[in-house]
Short mmCIF file of C-alpha atoms in Angstrom, two decimals:
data_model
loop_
_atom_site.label_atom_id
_atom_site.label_comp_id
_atom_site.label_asym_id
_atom_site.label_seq_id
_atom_site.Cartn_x
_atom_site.Cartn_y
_atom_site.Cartn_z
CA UNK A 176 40.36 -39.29 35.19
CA UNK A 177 36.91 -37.42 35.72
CA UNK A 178 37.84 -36.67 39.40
CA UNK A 179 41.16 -35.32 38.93
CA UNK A 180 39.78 -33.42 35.92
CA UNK A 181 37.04 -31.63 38.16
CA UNK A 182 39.72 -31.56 40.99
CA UNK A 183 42.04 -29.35 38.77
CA UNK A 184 39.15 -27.00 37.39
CA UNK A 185 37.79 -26.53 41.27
CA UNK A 186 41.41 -26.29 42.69
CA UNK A 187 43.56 -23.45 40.79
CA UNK A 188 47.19 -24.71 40.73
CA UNK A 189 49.88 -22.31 42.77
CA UNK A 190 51.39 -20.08 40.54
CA UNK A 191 55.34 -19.26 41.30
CA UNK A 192 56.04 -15.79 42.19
CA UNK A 193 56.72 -13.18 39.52
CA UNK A 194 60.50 -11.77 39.74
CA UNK A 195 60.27 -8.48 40.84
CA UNK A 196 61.69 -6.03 38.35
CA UNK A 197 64.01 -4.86 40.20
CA UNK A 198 65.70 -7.62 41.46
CA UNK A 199 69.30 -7.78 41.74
CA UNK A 200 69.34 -4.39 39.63
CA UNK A 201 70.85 -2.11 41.91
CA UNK A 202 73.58 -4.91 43.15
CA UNK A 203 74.63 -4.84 39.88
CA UNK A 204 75.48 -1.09 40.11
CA UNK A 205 77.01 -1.18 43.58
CA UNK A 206 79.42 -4.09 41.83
CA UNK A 207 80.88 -1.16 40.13
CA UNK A 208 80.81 1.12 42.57
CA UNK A 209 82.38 -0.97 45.23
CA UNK A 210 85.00 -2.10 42.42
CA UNK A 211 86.22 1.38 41.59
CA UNK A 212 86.00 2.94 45.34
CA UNK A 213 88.15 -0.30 46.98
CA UNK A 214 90.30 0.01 44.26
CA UNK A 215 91.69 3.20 45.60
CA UNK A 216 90.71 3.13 49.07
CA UNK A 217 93.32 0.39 48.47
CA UNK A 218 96.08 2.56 46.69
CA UNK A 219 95.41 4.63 49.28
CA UNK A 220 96.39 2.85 52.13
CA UNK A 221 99.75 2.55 53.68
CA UNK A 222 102.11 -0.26 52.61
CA UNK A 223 102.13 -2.98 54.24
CA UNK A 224 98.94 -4.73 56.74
CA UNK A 225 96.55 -1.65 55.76
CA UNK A 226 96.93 -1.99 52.20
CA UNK A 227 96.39 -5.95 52.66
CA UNK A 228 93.52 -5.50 54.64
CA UNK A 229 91.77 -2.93 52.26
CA UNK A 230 92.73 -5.45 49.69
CA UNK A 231 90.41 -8.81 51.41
CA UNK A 232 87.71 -5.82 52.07
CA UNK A 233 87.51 -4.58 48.85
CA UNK A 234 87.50 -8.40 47.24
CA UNK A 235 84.61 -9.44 49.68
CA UNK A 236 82.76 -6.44 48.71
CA UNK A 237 83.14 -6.26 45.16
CA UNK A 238 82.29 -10.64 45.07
CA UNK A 239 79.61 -10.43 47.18
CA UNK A 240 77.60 -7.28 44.89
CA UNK A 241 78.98 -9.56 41.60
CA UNK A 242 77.61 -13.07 42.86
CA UNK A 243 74.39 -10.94 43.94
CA UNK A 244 73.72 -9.56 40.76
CA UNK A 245 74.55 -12.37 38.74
CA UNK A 246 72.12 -14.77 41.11
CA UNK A 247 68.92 -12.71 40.93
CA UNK A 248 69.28 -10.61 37.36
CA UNK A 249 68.93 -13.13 35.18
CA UNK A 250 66.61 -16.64 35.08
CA UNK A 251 67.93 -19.27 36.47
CA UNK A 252 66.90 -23.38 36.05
CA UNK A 253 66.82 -25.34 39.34
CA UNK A 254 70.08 -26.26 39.29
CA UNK A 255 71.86 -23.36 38.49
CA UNK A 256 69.64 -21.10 40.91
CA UNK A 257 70.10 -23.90 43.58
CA UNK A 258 74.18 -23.25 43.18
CA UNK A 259 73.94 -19.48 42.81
CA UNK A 260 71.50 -19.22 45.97
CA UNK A 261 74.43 -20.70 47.79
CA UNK A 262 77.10 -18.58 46.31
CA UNK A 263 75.24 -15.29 47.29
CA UNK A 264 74.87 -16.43 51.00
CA UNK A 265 78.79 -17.04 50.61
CA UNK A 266 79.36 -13.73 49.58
CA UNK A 267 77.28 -12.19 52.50
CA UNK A 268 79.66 -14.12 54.91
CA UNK A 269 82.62 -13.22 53.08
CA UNK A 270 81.77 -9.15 53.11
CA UNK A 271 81.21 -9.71 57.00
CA UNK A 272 84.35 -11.16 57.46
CA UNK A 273 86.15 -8.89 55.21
CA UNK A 274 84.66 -6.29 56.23
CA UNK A 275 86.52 -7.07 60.10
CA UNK A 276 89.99 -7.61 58.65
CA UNK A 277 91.32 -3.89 58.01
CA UNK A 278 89.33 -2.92 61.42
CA UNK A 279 91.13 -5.88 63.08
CA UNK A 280 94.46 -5.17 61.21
CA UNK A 281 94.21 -1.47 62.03
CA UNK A 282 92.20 -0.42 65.10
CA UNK A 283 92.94 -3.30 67.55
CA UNK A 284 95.94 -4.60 69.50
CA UNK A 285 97.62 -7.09 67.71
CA UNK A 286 96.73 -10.21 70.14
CA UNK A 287 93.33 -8.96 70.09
CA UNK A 288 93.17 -8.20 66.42
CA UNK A 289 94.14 -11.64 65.38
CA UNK A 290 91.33 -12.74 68.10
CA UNK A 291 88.64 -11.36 66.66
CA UNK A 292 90.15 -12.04 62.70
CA UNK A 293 90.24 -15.82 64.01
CA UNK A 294 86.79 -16.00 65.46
CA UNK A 295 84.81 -14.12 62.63
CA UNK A 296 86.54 -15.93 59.66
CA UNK A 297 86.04 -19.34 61.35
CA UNK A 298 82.14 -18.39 61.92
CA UNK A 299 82.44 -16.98 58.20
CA UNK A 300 83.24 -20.72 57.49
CA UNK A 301 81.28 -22.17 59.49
CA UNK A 302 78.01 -20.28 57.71
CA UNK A 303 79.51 -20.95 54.42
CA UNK A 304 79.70 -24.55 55.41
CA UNK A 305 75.78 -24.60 56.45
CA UNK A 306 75.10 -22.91 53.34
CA UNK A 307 76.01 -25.72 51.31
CA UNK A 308 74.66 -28.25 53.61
CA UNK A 309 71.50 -26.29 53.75
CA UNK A 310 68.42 -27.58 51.03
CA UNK A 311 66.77 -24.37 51.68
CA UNK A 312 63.50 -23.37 52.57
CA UNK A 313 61.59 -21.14 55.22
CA UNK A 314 63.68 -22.45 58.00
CA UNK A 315 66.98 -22.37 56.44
CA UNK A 316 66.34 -18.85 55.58
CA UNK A 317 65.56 -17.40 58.54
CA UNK A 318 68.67 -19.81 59.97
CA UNK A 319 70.49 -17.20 57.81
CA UNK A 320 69.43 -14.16 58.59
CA UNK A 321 70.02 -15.12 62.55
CA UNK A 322 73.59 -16.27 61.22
CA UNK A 323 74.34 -13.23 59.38
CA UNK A 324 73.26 -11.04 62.26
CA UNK A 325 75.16 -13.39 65.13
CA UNK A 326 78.60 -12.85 62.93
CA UNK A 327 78.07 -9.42 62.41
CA UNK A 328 77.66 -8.60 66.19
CA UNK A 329 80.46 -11.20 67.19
CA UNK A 330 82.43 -7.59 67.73
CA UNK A 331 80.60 -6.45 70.87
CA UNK A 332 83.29 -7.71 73.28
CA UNK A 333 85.66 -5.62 71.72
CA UNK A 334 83.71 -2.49 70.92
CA UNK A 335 84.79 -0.36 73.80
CA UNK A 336 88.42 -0.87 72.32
CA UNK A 337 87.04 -0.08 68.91
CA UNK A 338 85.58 2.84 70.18
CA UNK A 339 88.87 4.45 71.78
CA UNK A 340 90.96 4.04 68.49
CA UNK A 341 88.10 4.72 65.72
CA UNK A 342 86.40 7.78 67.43
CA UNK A 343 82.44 8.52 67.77
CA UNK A 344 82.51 9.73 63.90
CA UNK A 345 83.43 6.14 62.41
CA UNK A 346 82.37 4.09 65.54
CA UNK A 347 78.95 5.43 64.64
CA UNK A 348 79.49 4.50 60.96
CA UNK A 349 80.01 0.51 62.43
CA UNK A 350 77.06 1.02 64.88
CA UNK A 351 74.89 2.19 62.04
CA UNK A 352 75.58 -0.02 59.63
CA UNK A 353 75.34 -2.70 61.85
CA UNK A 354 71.78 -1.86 62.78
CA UNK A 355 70.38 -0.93 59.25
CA UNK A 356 72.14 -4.77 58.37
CA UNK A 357 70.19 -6.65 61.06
CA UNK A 358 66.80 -4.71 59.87
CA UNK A 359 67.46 -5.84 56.04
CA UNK A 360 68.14 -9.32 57.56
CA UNK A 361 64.83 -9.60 59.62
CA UNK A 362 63.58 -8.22 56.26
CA UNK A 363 64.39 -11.30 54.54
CA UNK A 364 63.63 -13.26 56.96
CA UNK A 365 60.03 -12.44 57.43
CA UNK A 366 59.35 -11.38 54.32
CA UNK A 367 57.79 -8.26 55.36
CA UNK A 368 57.35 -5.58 53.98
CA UNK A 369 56.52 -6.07 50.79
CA UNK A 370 55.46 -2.75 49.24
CA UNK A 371 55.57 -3.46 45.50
CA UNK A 372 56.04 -7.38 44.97
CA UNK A 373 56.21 -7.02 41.28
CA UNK A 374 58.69 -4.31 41.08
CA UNK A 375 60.36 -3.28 44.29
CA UNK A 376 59.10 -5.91 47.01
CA UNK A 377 60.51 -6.93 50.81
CA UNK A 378 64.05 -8.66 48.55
CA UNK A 379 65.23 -5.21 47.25
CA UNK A 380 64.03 -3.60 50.51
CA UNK A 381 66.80 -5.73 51.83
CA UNK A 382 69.48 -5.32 48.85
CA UNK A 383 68.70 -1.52 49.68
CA UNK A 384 69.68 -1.74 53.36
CA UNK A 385 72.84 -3.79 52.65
CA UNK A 386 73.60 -0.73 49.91
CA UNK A 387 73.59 1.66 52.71
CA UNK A 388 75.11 -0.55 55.50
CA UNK A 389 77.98 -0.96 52.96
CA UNK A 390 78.50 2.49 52.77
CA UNK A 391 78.71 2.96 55.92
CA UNK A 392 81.17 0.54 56.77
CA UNK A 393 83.06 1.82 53.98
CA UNK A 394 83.13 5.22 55.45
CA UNK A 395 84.43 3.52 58.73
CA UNK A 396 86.95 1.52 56.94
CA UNK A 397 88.22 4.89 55.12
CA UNK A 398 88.38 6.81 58.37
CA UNK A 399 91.01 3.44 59.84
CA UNK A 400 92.79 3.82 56.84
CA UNK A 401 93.16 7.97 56.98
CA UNK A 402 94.44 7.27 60.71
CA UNK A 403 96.46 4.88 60.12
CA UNK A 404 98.35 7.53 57.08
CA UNK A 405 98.78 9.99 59.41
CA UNK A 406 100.25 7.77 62.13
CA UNK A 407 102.83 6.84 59.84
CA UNK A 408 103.58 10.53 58.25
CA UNK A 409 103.84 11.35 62.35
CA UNK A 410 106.33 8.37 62.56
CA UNK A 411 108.26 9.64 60.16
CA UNK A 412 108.14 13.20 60.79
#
């Protein structure tokens, strides 16, 4: 009993990291934001496979904000944060995938389109599926992020095809976003930086870049849609 006394007096105990304050804060206002903007990028959109598409988009990117903010606003127990952590990495699969579907529905070949719709839902799945297998940890997190980034560059085969229908103006939007998506991910995975841990630290640096690759995909996705209105006034006309 004397040792382990002296042992814990000589030997501070590890104390857990401080949430940072702004954690899952500005998730909660691109929720909204994403909500109200799908919403009529949706209404928008011709009838038919656009308006479908739009429709998965803007319900992968309105769940995946929602689960984010609702994982790291508010203080979870083990339990519950265990569950949510998985939910969030669900949601980041889920805006990848739905982010595809109006380009695949809209700027590809239809052979092609379903292709690439096949391949990057069944990854989607199959990260979803290691998500809920995973028990977390340094490793599994940085499994992630190299999961998140394979998915989200499983387009390269296609992207001189892309390129062709979407035009350098949204095919730079993709490219972009893209890149500033793989940066938040190494983010998170290496934890670095870091500038304010208590209040805006290497976690919000990475909400932050998926804020701004989201809106840049968005801007791509509106720029399919806008082509794909005026190919059907044309058609008409």
């Amino acid at each position: 009993m004397a040792t382990s006394n002296v042992i814990n007096r000589v030997v501070p105990k590890a104390t857990p990291r401080k949430k940072a304050a702004w954690r899952g804060v500005s998730h909660q206002f691109a929720a909204v934001a994403a909500a109200a903007a799908g919403f009529l990028l949706t209404l928008d959109a011709p009838p038919g496979k656009a308006q479908i598409g739009c429709l998965i988009y803007t319900v992968s990117l309105t769940l995946m904000f929602t689960v984010s903010a609702t994982y790291h606003v508010p203080t979870w127990g083990i339990k519950g944060r265990n569950i949510m952590r998985k939910l969030d990495h669900v949601g980041i699969y889920c805006i990848i995938a739905g982010t595809y579907t109006p380009l695949c529905l809209l700027a590809l070949d239809e052979v092609t389109g379903r292709r690439l719709l096949l391949q990057v839902w069944t990854g989607a799945a199959a990260g979803i599926a290691h998500s809920f297998m995973s028990r977390g940890g340094a490793g599994s997190k940085a499994m992630s992020a190299l999961l998140y980034v394979a998915l989200g560059w499983i387009v390269l085969p296609y992207a001189r095809q892309l390129k062709v229908v979407l035009g350098p103006g949204a095919t730079y939007m993709v490219v972009a976003g893209g890149v500033i998506y793989s940066l938040g991910a190494v983010i998170y995975a290496a934890k670095w930086p870091d500038p304010s841990p208590e209040v805006f630290g290497y976690h919000e640096l990475f909400h932050a870049a998926v804020i701004v690759a989201s809106a840049l995909h968005f801007g791509a996705v509106k720029s399919v849609v806008s082509g794909a209105k005026d190919a059907l006034c044309a058609a008409e006309n």
